[in-house]
Coordinates of C-alpha atoms and ligand atoms in Angstrom, one line a residue:
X1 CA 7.5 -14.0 -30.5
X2 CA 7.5 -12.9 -27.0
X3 CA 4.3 -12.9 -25.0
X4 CA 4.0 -10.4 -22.0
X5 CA 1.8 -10.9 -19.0
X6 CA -1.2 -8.1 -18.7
X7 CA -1.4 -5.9 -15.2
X8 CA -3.4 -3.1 -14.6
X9 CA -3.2 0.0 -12.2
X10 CA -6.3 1.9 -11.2
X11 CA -5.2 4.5 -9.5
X12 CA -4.6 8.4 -9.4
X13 CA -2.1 10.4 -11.4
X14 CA 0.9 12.4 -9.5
X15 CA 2.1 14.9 -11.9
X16 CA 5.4 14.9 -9.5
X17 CA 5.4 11.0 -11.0
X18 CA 6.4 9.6 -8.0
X19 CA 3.7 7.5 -6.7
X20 CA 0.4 6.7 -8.4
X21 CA 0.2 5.6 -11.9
X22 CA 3.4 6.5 -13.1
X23 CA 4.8 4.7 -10.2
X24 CA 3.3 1.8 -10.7
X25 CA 3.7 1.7 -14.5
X26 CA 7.2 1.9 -14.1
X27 CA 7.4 -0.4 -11.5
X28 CA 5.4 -2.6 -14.0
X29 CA 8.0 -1.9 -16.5
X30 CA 11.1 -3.2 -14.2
X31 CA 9.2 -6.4 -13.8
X32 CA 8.8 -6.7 -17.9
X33 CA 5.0 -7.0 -17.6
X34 CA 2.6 -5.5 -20.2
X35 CA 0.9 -2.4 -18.1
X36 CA -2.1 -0.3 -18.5
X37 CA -4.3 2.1 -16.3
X38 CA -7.6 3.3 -15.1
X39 CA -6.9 6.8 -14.2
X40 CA -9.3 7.9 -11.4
X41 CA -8.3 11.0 -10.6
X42 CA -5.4 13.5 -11.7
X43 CA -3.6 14.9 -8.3
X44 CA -1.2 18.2 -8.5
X45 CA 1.3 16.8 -6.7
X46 CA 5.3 17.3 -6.2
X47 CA 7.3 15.8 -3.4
X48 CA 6.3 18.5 -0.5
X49 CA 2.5 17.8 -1.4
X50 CA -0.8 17.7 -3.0
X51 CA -2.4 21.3 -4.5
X52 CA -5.5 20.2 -6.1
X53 CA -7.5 17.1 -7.1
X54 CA -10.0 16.9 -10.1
X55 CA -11.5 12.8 -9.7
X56 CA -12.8 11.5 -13.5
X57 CA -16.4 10.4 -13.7
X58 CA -17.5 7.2 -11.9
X59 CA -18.3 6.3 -15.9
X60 CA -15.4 7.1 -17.1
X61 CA -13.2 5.3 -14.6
X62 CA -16.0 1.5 -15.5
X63 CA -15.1 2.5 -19.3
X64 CA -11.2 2.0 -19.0
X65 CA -11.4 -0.6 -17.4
X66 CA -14.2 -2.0 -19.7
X67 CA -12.0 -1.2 -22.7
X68 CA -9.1 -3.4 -21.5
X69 CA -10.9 -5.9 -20.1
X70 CA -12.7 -6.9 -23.2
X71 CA -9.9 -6.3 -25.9
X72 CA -6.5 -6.9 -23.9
X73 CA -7.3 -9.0 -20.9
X74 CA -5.7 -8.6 -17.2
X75 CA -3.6 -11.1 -15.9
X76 CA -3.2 -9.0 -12.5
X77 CA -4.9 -5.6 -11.1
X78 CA -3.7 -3.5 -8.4
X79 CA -6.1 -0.9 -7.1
X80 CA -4.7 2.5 -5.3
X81 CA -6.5 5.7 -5.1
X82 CA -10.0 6.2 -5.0
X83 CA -11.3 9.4 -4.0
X84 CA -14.7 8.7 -2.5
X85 CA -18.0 6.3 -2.3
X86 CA -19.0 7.0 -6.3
X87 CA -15.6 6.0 -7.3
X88 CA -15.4 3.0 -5.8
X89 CA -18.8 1.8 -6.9
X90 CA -18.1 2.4 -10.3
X91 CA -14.4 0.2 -9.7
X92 CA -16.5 -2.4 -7.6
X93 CA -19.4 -2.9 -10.8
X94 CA -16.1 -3.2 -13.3
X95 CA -14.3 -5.6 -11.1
X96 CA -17.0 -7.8 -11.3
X97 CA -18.9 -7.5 -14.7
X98 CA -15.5 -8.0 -16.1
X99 CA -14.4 -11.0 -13.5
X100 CA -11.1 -9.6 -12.6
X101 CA -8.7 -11.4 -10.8
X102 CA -5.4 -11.6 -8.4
X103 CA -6.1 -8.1 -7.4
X104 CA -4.1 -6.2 -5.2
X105 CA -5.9 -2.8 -3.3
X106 CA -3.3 -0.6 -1.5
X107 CA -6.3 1.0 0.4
X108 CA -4.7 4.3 -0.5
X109 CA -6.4 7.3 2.4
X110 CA -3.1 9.9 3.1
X111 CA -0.6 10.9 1.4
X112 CA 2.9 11.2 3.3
X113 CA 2.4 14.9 2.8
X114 CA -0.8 14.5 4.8
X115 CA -3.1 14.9 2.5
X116 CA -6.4 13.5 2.2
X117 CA -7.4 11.4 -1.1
X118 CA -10.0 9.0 -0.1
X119 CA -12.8 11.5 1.0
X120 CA -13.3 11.5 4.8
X121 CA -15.9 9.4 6.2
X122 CA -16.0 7.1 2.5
X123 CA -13.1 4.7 3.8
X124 CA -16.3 2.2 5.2
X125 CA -17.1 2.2 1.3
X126 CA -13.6 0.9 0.3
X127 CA -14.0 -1.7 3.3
X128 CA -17.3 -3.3 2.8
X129 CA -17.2 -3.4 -1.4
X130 CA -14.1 -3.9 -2.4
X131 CA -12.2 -6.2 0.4
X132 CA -14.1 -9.2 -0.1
X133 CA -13.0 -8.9 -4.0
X134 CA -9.4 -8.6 -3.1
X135 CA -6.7 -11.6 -3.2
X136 CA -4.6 -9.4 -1.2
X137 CA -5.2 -5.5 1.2
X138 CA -1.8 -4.0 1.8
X139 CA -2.3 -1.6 4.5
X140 CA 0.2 1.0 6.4
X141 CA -0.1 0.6 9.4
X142 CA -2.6 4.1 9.7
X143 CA -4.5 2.6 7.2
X144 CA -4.8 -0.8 9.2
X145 CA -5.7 1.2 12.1
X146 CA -8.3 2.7 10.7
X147 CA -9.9 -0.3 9.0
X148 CA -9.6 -2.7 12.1
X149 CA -11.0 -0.1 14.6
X150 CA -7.6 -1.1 16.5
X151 CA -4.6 0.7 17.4
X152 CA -1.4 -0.3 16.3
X153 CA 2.2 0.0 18.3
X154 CA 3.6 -3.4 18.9
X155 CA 3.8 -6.9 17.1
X156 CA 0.6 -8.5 18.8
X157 CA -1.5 -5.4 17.9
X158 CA -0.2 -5.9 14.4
X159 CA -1.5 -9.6 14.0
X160 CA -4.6 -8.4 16.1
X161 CA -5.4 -6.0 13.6
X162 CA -4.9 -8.4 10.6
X163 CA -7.2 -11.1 11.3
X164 CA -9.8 -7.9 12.1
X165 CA -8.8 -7.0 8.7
X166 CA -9.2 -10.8 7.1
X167 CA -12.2 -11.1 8.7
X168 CA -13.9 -8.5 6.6
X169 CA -13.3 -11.1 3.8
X170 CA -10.0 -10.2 1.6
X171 CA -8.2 -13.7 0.6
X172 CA -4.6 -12.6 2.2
X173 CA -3.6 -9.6 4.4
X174 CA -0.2 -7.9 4.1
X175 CA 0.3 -5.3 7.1
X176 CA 3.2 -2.8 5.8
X177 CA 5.2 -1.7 8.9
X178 CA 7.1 1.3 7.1
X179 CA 5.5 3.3 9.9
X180 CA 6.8 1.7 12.9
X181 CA 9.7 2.9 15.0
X182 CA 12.8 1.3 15.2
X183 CA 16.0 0.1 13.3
X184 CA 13.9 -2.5 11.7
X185 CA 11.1 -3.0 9.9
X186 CA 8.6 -5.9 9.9
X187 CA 6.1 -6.4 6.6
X188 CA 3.6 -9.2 8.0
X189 CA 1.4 -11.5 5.4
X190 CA -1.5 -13.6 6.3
X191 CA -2.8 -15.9 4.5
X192 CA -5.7 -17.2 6.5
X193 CA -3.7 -20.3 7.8
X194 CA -0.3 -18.7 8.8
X195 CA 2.0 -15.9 9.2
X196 CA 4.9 -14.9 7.2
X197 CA 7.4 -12.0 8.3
X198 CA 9.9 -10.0 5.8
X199 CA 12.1 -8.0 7.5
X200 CA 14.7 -5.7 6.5
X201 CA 17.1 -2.9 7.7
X202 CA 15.1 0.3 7.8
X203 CA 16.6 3.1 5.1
X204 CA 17.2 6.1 6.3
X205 CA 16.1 8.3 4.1
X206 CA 13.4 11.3 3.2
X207 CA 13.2 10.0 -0.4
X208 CA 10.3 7.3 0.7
X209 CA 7.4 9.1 -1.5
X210 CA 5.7 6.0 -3.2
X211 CA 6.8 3.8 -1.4
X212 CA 3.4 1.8 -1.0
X213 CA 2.3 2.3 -4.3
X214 CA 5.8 0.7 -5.8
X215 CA 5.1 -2.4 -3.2
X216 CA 2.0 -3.1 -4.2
X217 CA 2.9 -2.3 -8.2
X218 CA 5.3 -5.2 -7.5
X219 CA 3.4 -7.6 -5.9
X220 CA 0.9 -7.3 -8.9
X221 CA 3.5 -7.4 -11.5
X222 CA 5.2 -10.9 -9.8
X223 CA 1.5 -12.7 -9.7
X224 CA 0.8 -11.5 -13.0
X225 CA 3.9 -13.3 -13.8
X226 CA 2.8 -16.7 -12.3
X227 CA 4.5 -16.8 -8.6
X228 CA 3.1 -17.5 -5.8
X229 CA 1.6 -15.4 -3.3
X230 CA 4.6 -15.6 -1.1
X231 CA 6.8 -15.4 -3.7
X232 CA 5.7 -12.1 -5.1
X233 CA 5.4 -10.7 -1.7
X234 CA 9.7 -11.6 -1.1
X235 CA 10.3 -10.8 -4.6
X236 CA 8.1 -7.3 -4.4
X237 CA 10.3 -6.3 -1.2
X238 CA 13.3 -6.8 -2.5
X239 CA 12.5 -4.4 -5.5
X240 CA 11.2 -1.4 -2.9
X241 CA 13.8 -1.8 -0.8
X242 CA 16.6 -1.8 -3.8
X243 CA 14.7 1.5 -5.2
X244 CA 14.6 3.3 -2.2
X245 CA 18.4 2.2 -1.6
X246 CA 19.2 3.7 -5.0
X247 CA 16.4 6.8 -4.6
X248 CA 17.7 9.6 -6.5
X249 CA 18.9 12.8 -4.3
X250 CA 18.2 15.5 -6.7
X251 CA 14.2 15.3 -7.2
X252 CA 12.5 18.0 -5.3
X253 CA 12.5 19.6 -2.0
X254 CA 10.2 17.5 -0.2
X255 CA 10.1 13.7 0.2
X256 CA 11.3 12.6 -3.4
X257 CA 10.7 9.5 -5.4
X258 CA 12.1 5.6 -5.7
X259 CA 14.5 4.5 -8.4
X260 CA 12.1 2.3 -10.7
X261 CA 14.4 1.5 -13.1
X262 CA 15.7 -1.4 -12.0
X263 CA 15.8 -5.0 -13.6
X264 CA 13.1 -7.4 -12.3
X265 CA 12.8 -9.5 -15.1
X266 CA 14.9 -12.3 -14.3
X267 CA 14.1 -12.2 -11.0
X268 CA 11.9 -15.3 -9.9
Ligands
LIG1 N1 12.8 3.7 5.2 C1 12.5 2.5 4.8 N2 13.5 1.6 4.6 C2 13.2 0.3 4.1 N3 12.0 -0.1 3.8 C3 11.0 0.8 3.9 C4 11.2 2.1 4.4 N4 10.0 2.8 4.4 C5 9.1 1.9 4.0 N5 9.7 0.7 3.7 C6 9.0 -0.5 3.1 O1 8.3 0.0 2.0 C7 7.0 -0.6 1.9 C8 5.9 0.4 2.0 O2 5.7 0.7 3.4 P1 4.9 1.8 4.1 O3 5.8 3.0 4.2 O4 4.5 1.2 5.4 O5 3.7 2.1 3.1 P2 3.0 3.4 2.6 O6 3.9 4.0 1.6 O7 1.7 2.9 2.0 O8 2.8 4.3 3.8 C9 7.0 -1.7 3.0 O9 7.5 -2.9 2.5 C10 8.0 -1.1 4.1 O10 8.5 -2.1 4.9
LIG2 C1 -2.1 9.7 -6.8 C2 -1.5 9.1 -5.6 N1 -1.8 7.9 -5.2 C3 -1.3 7.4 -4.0 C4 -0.4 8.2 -3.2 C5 0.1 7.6 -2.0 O1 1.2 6.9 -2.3 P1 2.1 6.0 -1.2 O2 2.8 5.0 -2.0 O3 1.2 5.7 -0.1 O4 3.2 7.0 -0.9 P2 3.2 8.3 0.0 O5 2.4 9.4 -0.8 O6 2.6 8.0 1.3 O7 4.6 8.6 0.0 C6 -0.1 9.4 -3.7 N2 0.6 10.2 -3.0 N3 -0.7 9.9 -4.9

């Protein structure tokens, strides 16, 4: 009988279904993990943009997780959008009452569209509760901006802006650098001791929408199945790069979606 390791999203919904929770439950499907959700808010969203926003109770958001938690189990979480200070107080109590492990928050602020889904001026909520939880923050390089209070354009500034970030307690830092200019482009981990860089040919292409959410699905999905940190981080880049390689040309008018459907199961 085949066993499948548990993972869990909580996240937002994109009715365009390419980032989010359907992202990241299909990502969690290429990687042949078990996945589930915590909805916390359902976006009107296509590939030019978000329309409207309607965020699920604080209480509603604990009870998912509080359902799976106690019946199913999670091997691996991976956190994305939370819309504002209620939100993530609700995620923070669940995380802990229910001793959740290896996860991963993509501290989710703007979309690529440029729209706002952490409320403005709640982002110091996200920081102080729920880094110190986290086995790994995967910022953008905005994102990292914002949270280290630094600003970002070179190498140096990037590892000068992760230990800021490490220092507000998360176990391991990966900076995304899908934002910065060049032929090129430089993901860098920290693990509190050293520094790893993955680097790979930057694809040039619209079709990036999810891009973030599919990493950190990934990442999740590879610890959930048992490698290590640095592992999962190589493995996890390799499956976003592949799907936004093989990103399909005929989804929307605006910045379309990844191809999920790849095969990650065999891949250790
Ligand atoms: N055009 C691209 N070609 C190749 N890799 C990319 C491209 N855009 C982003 N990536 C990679 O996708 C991941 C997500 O990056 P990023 O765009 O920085 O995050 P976000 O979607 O959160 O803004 C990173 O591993 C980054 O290096
Ligand atoms: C519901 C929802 N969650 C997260 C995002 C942002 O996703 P991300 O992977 O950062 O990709 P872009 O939107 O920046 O392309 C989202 N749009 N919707």
């Amino acid at each position: 009988m085949k066993r499948l390791f548990k993972t869990i999203t909580i996240a937002g919904s994109d009715s365009g279904g390419g980032a989010g929770v359907q992202a990241d439950i299909k990502t969690f499907q290429a990687f042949d993990v078990y996945g589930m959700s915590a909805i916390t808010a359902i976006t009107s969203q296509n590939t030019t943009g978000v329309s409207s926003v309607m965020n699920v109770s604080p209480n509603v958001i604990y009870d998912q997780i509080a359902m799976v938690s106690k019946d199913i189990g999670i091997d691996a979480c991976k956190i994305g959008m939370l819309a504002n200070t209620e939100v993530i107080d609700a995620v923070f109590k669940a995380l802990v009452d229910f001793k959740i492990q290896n996860i991963v928050l993509d501290p989710v602020m703007v979309a690529k569209s440029g729209d706002y889904l952490l409320r403005r001026g709640d982002e110091n909520s996200l920081v102080k509760k729920l880094l110190p939880l986290c086995f790994l923050v995967t910022p953008n390089i905005p994102e990292a901006e914002l949270i280290s209070q630094t600003s970002i354009k070179t190498k140096e500034d990037m590892i000068n802006s992760i230990l800021e970030i490490k220092s507000l307690g998360p176990k391991n830092v990966l900076l995304k650098g899908g934002h910065m200019q060049g032929d090129f482009l430089t993901d860098i981990l920290y693990d509190g001791i050293d520094f790893y860089e993955f680097t790979s040919k930057k694809v040039n292409s619209k079709n990036t929408h999810g891009t973030g959410c599919t990493l950190s699905a990934a990442i999740t999905a590879s610890l959930a199945r048992g490698n290590s940190l640095y592992e999962a981080v190589k493995i996890a880049k390799k499956y976003t790069l592949e799907a936004i390689k093989k990103a399909p040309t005929n989804i929307g008018q605006g910045h379309g979606p990844l191809y999920h459907n790849l095969n990650f199961s065999k891949v250790n």
